[in-house]
Coordinates of C-alpha atoms in Angstrom, one line a residue:
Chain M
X1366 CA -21.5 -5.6 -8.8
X1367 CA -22.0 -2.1 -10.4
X1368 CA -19.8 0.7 -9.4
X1369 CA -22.4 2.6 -8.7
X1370 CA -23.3 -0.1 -6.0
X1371 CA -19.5 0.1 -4.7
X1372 CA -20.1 3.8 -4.4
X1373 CA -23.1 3.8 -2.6
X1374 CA -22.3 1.0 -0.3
X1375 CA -18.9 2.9 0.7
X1376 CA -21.2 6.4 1.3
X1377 CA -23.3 4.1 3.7
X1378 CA -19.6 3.8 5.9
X1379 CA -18.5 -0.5 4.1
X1380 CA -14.6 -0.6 5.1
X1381 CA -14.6 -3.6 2.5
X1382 CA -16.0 -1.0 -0.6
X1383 CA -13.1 1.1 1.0
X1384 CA -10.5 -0.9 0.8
X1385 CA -11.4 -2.3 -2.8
X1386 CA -11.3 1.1 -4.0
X1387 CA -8.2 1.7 -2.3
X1388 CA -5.9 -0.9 -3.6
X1389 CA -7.4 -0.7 -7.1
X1390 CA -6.6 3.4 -7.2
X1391 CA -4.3 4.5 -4.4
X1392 CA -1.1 3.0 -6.9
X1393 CA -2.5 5.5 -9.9
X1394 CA -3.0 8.3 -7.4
X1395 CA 0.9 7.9 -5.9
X1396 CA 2.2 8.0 -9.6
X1397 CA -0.3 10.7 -11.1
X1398 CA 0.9 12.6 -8.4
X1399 CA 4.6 11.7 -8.4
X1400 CA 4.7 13.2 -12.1
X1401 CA 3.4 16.8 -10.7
X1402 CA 5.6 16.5 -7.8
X1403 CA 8.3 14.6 -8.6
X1404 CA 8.9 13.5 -5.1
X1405 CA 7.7 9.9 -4.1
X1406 CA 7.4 10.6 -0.5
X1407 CA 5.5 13.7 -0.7
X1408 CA 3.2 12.0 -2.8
X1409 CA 2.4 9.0 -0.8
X1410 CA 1.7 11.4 1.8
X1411 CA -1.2 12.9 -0.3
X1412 CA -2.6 9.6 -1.7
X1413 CA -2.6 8.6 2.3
X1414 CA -4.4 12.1 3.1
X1415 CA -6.9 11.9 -0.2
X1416 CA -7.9 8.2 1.1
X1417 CA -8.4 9.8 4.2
X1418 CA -10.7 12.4 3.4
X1419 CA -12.9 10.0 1.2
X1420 CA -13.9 8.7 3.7
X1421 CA -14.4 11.3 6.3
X1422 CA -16.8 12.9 3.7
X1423 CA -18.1 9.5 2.4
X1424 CA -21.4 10.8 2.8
X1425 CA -21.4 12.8 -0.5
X1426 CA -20.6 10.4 -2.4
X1427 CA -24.0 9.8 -2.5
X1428 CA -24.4 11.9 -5.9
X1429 CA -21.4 10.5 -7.3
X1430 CA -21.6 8.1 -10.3
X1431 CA -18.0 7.6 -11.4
X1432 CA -15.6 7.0 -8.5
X1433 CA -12.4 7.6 -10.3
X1434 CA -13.6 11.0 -11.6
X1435 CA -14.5 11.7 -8.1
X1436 CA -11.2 10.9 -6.9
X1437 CA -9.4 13.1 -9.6
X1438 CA -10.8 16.2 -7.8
X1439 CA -9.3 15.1 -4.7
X1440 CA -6.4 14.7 -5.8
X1441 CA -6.1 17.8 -8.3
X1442 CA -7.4 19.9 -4.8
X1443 CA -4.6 18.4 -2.8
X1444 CA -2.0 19.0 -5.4
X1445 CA -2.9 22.0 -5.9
X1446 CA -3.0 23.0 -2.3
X1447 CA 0.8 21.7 -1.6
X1448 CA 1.6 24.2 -4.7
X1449 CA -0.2 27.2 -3.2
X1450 CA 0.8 27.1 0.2
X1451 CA 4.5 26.8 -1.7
X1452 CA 3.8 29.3 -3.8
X1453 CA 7.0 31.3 -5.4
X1454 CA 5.2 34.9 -5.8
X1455 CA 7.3 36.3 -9.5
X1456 CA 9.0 39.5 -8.6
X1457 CA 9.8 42.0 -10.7
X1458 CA 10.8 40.4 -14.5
X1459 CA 14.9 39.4 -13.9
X1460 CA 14.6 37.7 -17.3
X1461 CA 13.0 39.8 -20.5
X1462 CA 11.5 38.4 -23.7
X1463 CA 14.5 39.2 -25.4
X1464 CA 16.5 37.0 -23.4
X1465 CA 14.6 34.1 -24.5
X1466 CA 15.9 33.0 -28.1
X1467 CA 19.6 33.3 -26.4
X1468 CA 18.8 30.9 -23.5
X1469 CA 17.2 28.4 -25.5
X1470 CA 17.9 29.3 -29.2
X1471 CA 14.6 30.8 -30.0
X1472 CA 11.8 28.9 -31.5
X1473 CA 8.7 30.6 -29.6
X1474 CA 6.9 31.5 -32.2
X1475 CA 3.3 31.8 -30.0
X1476 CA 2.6 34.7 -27.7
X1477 CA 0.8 32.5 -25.3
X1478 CA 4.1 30.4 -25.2
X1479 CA 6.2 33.7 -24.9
X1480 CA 4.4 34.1 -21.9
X1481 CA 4.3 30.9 -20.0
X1482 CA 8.1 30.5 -21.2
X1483 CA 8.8 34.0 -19.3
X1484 CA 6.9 32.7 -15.6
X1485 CA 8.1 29.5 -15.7
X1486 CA 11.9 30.7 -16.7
X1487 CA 11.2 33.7 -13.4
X1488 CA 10.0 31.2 -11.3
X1489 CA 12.6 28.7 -11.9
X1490 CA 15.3 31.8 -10.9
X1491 CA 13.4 32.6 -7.8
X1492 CA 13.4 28.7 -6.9
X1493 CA 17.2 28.8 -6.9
X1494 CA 19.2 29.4 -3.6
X1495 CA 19.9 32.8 -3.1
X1496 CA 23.9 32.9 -4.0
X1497 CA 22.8 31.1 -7.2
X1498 CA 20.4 34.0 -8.2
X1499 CA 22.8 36.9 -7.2
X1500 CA 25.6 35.5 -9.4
X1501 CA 23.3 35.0 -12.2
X1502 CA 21.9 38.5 -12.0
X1503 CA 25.1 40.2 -11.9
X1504 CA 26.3 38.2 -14.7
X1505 CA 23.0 38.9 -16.9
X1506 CA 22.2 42.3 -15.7
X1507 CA 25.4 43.8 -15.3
X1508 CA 27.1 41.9 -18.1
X1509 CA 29.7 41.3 -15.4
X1510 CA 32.5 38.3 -16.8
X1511 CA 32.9 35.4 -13.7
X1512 CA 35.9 37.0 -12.2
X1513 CA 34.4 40.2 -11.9
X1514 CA 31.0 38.7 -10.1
X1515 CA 33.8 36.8 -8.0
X1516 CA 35.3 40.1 -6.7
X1517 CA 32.1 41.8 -6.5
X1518 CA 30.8 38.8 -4.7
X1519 CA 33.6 38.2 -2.7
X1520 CA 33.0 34.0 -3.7
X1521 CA 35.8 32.1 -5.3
X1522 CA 36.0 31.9 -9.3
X1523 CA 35.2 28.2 -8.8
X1524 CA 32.1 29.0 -6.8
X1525 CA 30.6 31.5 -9.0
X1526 CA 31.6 29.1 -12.4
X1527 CA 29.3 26.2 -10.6
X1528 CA 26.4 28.6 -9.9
X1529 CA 26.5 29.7 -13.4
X1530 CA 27.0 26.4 -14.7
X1531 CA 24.2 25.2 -12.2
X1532 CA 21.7 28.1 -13.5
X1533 CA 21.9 27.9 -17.2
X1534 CA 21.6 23.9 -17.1
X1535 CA 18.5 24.3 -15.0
X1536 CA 17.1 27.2 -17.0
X1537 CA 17.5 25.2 -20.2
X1538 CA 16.0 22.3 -18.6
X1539 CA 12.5 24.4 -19.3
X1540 CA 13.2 24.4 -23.2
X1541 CA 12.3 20.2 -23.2
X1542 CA 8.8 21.9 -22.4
X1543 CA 7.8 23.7 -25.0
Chain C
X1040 CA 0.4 25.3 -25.2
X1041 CA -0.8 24.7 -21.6
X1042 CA -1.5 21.2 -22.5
X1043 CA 2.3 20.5 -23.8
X1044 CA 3.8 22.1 -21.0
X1045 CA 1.6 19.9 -19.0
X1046 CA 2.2 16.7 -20.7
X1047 CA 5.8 16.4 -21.0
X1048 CA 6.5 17.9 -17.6
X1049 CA 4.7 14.7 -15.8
X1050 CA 6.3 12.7 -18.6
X1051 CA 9.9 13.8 -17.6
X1052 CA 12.3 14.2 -15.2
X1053 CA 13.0 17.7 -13.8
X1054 CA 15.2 19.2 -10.6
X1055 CA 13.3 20.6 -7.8
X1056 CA 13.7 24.2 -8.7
X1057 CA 11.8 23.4 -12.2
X1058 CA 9.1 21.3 -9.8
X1059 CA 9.0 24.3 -7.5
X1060 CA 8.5 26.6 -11.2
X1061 CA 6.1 24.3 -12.3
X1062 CA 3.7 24.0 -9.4
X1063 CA 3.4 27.5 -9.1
X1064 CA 2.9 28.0 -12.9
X1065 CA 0.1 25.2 -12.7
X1066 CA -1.8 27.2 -9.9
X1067 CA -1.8 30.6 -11.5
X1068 CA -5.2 31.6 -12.6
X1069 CA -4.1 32.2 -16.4
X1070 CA -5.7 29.6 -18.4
X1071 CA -7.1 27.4 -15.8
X1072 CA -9.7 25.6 -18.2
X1073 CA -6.8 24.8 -19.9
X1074 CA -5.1 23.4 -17.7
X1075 CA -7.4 21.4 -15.7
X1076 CA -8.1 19.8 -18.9
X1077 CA -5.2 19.1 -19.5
X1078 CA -4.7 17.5 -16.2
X1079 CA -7.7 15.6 -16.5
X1080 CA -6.8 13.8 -19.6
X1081 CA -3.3 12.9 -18.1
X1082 CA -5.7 11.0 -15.5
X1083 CA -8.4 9.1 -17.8
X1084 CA -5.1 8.0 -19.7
X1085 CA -3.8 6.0 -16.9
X1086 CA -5.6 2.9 -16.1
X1087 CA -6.1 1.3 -12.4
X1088 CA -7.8 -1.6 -13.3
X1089 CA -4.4 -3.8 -14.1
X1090 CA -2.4 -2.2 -11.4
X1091 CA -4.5 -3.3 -8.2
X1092 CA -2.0 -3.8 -5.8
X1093 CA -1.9 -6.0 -2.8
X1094 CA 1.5 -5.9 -1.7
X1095 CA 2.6 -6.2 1.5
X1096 CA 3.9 -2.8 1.3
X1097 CA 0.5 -1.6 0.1
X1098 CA -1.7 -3.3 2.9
X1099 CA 0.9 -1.7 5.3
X1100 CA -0.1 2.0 3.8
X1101 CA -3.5 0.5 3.8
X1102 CA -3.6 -0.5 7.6
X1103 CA -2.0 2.8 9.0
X1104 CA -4.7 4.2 7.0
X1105 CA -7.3 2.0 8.9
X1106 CA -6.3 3.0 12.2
X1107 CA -7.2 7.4 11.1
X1108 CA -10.2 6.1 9.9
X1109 CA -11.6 3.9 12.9
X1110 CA -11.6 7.0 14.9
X1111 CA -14.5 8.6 12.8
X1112 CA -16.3 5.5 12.7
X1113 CA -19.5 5.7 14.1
X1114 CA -20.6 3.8 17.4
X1115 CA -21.8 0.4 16.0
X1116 CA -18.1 -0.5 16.7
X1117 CA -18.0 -0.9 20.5
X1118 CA -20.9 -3.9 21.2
X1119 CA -18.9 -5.8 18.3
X1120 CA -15.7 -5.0 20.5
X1121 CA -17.4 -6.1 23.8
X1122 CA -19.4 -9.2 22.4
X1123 CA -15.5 -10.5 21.0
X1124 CA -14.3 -9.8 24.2
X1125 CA -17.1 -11.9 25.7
X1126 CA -16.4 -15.1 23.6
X1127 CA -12.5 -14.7 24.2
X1128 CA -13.2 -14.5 28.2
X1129 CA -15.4 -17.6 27.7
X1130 CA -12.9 -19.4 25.8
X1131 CA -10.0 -18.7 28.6
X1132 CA -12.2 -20.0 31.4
X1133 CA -12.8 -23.2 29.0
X1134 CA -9.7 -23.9 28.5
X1135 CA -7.5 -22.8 31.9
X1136 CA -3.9 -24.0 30.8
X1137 CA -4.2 -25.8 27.8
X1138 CA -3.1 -25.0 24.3
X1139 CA -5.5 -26.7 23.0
X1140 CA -9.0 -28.6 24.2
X1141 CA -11.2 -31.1 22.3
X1142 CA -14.9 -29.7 22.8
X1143 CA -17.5 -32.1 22.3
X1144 CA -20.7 -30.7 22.0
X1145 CA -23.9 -31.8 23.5
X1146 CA -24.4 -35.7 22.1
X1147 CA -28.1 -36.2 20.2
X1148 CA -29.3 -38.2 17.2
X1149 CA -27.7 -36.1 14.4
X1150 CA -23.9 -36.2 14.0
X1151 CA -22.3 -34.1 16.8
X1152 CA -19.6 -32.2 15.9
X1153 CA -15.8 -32.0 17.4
X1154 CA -14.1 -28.9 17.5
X1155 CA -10.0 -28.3 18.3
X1156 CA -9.2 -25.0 19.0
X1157 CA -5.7 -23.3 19.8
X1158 CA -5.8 -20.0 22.1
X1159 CA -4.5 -16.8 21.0
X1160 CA -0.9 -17.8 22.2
X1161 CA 0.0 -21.4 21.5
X1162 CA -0.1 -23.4 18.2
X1163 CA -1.3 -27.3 18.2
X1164 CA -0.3 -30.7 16.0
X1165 CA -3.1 -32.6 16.1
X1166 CA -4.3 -35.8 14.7
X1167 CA -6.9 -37.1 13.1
X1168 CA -8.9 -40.3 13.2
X1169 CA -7.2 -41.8 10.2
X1170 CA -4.3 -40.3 10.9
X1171 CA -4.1 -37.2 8.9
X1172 CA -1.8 -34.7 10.8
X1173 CA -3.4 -31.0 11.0
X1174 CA -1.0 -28.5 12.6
X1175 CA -3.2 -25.4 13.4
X1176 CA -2.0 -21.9 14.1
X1177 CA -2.2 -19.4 17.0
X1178 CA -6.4 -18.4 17.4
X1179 CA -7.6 -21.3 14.8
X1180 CA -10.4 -23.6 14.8
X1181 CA -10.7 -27.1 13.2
X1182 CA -14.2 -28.9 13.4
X1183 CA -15.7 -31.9 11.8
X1184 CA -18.5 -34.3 12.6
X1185 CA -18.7 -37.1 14.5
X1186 CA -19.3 -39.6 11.7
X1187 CA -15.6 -38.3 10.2
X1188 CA -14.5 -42.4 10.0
X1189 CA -17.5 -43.7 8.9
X1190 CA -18.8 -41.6 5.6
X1191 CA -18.0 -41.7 2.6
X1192 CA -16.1 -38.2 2.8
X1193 CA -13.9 -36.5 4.8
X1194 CA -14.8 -33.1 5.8
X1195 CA -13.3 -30.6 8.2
X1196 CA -13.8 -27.1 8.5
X1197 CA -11.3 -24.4 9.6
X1198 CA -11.0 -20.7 11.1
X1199 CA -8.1 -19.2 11.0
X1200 CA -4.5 -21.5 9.7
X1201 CA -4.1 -24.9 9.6
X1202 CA -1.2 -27.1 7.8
X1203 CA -2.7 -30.0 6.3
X1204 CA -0.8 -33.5 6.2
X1205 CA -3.5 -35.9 4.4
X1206 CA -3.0 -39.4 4.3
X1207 CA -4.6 -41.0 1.4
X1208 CA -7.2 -43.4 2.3
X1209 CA -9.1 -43.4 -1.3
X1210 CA -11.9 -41.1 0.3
X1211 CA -11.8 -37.2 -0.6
X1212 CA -11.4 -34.8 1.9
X1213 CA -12.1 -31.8 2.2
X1214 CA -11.3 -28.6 4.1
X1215 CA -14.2 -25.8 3.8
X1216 CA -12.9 -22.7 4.8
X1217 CA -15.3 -20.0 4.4
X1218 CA -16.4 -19.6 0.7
X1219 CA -13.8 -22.1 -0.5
X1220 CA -14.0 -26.1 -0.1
X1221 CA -10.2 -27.5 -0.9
X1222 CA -10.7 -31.4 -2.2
X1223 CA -8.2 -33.4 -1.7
X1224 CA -6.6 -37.0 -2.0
X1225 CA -3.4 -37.0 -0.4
X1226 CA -1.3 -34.3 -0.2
X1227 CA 0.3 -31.5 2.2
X1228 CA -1.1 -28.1 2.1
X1229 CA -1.7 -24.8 4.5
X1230 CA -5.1 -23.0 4.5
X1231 CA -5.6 -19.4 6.1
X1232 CA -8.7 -18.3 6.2
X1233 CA -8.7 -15.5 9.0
X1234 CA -10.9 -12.3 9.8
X1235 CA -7.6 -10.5 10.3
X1236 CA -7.0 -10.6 6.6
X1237 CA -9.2 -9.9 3.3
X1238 CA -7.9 -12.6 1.3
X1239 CA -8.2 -16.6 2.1
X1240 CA -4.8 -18.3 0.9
X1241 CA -4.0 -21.9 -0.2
X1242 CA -0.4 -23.0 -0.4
X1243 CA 0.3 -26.5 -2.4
X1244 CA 3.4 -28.0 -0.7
X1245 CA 2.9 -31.3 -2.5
X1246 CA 0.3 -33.6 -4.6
X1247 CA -2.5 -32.0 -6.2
X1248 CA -5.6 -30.2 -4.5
X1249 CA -9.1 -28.6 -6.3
X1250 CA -10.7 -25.5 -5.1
X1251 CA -14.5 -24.7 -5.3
X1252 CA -17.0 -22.4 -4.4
X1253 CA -16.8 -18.1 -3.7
X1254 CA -17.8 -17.2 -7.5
X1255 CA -14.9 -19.0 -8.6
X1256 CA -14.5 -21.6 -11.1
X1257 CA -12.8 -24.5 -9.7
X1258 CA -8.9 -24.2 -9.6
X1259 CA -6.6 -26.8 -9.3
X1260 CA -3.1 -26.3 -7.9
X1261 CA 0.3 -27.8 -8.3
X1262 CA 2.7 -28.1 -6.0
X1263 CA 4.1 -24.9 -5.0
X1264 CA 1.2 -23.2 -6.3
X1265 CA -0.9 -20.4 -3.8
X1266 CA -4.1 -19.4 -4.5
X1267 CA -5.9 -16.1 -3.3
X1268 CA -9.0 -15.7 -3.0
X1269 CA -10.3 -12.1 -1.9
X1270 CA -13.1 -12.3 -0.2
X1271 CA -14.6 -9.2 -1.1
X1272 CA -14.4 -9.4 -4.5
X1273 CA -14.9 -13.2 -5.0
X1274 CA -11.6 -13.1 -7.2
X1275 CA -8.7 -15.3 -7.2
X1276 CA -5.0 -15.3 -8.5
X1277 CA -3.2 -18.2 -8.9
X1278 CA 0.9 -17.9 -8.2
X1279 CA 4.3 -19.9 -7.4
X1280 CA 5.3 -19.0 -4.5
X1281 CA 8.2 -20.3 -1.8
X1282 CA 6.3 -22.2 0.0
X1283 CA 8.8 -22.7 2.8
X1284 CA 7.7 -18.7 3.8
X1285 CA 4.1 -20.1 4.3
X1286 CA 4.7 -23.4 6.2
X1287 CA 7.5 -22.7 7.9
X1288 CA 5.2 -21.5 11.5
X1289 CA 4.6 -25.3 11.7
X1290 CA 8.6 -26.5 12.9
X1291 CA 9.3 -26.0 16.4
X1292 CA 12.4 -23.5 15.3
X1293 CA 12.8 -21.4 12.5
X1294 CA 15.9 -19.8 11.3
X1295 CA 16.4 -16.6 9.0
X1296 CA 20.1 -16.4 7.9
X1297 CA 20.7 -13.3 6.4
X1298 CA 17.6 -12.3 5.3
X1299 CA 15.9 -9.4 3.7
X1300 CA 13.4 -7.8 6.9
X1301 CA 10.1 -8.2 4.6
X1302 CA 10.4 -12.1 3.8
X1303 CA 11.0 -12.5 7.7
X1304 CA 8.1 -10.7 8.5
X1305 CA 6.5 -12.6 5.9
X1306 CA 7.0 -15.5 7.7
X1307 CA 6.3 -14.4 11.3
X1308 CA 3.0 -12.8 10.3
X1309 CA 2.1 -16.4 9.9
X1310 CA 4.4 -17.9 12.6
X1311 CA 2.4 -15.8 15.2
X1312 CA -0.8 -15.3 13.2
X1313 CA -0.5 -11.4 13.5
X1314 CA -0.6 -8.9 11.0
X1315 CA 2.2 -6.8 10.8
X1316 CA 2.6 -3.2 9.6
X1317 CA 5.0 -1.2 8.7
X1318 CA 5.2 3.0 8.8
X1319 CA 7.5 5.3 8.2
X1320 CA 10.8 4.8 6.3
X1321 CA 11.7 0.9 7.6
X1322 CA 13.4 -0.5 5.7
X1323 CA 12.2 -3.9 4.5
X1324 CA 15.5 -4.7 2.3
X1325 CA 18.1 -4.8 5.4
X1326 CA 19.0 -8.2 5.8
X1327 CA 18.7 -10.0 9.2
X1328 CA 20.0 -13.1 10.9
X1329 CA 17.3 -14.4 13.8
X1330 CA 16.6 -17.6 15.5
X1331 CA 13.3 -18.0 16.9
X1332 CA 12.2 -21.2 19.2
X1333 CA 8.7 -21.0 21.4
X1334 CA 9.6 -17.4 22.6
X1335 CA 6.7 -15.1 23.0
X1336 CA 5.7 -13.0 19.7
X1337 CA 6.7 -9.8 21.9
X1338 CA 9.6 -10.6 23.2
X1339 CA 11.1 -12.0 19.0
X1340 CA 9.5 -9.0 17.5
X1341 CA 11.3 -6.4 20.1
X1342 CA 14.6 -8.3 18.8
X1343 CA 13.5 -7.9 15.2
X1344 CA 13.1 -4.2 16.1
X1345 CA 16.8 -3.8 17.4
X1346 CA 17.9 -5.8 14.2
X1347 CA 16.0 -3.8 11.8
X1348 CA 16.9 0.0 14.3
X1349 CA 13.2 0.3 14.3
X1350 CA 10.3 0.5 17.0
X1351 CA 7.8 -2.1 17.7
X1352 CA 4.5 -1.1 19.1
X1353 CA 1.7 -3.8 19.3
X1354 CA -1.8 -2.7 19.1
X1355 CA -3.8 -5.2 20.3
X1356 CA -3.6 -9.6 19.8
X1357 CA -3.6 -8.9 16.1
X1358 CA -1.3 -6.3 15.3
X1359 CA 2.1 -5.7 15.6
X1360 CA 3.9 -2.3 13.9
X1361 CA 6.9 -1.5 13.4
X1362 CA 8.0 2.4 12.9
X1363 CA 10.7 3.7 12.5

């Protein structure tokens, strides 16, 4: 059978068309969405809700010609809905251009890359715990030493040392992207 | 580039603060062209067609999905509920007490045919004429004509599970079993062929047996061989299996010592005929110890449930789930 029968049969309500298409794709959708999420259980959860809203709207897959394509829109819609309604909003720039070559040694040669580099490096800041942030602000900003954001702080030495630590490794984790 | 950034993110491993960076990167508006199509080849690249997965884990997902969707299906479901019901009420009155009851139907000039039948609850051993030994499941029919001792063939035909014991009388027999015909010589093998489940199964305990028909060409097993044959798609895998997991509903006890929860289920799915599900985070690796006799499938599966620190709900004769 053509898949453009498979597609038409499952538009006219077949729970068998259904669940072929479902055990052929809903292992590619888990892992295409597992590498934008990285979490496995989130991710089932949206290849559980994608299946489910194929077939609540089975009836425009009437038009449809390649199932698979059609299923990449779901599935790009539902990421990208998680991502929105988690949004981090990028406040005011914490972390300049010429921070960059010092945090990861300063092989941007691009603009464009300047400036994905620069949101993704804010964003990853703002996704940090708050105590994380505030010791790495004072530290950058205020070119405050550990002991001195310790005082100011009022956390221990070995508190603000793991926060740094913590920051930097995660910051630097961004340079594998570029 | 958008595309790089793209590309070795899904490729690699990052903490949740880079996820959390990342997702809200991806749905900024700046270069969404880009991105998307970026996205989009990361899809095409990966294949589904050597990845279709029936695993017991997946038809779980896949039957907690059927039970969202059977709310927005549309009203052809009730008469097919109600005319079930109908034959099921029928069948009780037929057969009062009895596990099982030999039916003869109205006797004329063709072959008339005779039917054994288990109910819902109770499993049966029965023998045929030439003393073949055919141990059928909970809900399964066997049937075969009249003329069974006299032609030149044997043929039976099943619905549901049966556990075949053939003795070898130098005429084929031969179980058909909705697309599928099993032909046989002597040998012991199980047959499920059930509207609970997609897939027909054929488990080779011992000798030799050669499926035909459903699209396929013919296959022939060895002993601890299973074939499945998927029913929607007219496609069948061949693999070695334990076959103990797939007879084992046949012996009057079973025990699981120290097992993992998944292979017991395995084998009480087809001890009871049910289908079971699993939701939420069971956990099919914890290992249980259970003895089960002729208890009731509700009463063993409420002790699986405290073994496993899980709830049991059952949803109707077919399905039991277990959530946790």
């Amino acid at each position: 059978m053509q898949e453009s029968e498979y597609i038409q049969r499952l538009a006219g309500g077949s729970y068998e068309v259904f669940d072929y298409f479902y055990l052929k794709y809903a292992p590619l959708v888990e892992s295409f969405s597992t590498a934008l999420l990285k979490d496995k259980s989130l991710s089932e959860d949206i290849c559980q809700d994608v299946f489910l809203r194929v077939w609540q709207r089975r009836k425009s897959l009437r038009g449809v010609r390649s199932f698979k394509a059609y299923l990449f829109t779901m599935v790009r819609h539902a990421i990208y809905d998680h991502y929105m309604r988690n949004r981090i909003v990028p406040k005011d720039s914490n972390i300049m251009p010429e921070d960059l070559p010092e945090l990861f040694g300063g092989d941007l040669s691009r603009e464009e890359d300047v400036r994905d580099m620069l949101l993704l490096v804010n964003l990853t800041l703002e996704a940090m715990p708050e105590q994380r942030q505030r010791v790495f602000r004072l530290s950058r900003h205020f070119g405050l030493s550990n002991a001195e954001v310790a005082e100011k702080t009022g956390l221990a030495l070995k508190t603000v040392e793991y926060h740094m630590g913590k920051a930097l490794s995660q910051l630097r984790e961004l340079g594998s992207l570029f | 580039m958008k595309k790089n950034i793209i590309d070795r993110f899904m490729a690699g491993d990052y903490p949740k603060e880079v996820a959390d960076a990342f997702g809200s990167w991806l749905v900024e508006p700046d270069g969404q062209d880009a991105k998307d199509d970026a996205l989009y080849r990361q899809w095409e690249a990966k294949s589904a067609e050597d990845i279709t997965d029936s695993t017991l884990v997946r038809r779980n997902k896949l039957s907690v999905l059927h039970r969202h969707t059977e709310k927005s299906r549309t009203g052809s479901r009730m008469p097919v509920r109600l005319a079930r019901l109908a034959v099921a009420f029928a069948i009780v009155v037929a057969l009062t007490d009895l596990s099982w009851h030999l039916l003869r139907s109205k006797s004329g000039k063709e072959p008339s045919s005779i039917c054994m039948v288990t109910s819902n609850h109770s499993k049966g051993e029965f023998s045929l004429p030439d003393g073949t030994v055919v141990w059928l499941n909970n809900g399964s029919s066997l049937s075969y004509e009249s003329n069974y001792t006299s032609s030149s063939k044997r043929c039976v035909t099943l619905e549901g599970e049966g556990y075949f014991d053939v003795v070898s009388d130098g005429r084929p027999f031969f179980v058909t079993a909705g697309d599928l015909t099993v032909r046989v010589l002597g040998t012991r093998f199980c047959v499920r062929h059930s509207g609970l489940y997609n897939e027909d199964q054929i488990t080779l305990v011992s000798g030799s047996v050669r499926i035909e028909g459903g699209n396929v060409s013919p296959v022939t097993l060895s002993p601890g061989e299973q074939l499945t044959y998927d029913r929607m798609l007219g496609g069948s895998t061949v693999r070695t299996v334990d076959t103990g997991d797939y007879v084992s509903w046949i012996r009057p006890v079973m025990e699981f010592d120290d097992l993992p929860l998944g292979k017991v289920l395995e084998n009480l799915e087809h001890r009871y005929l049910v289908k079971v599900t699993t939701a939420g985070d069971v956990d099919l690796d914890r290992r249980i110890t259970l003895k089960v006799g002729d208890e009731a499938k509700e009463k063993i599966f409420s002790i699986v449930s405290f073994l496993a620190d899980c709830n049991v709900r059952f949803i109707d004769d077919g399905h039991v789930v277990l959530v946790r």
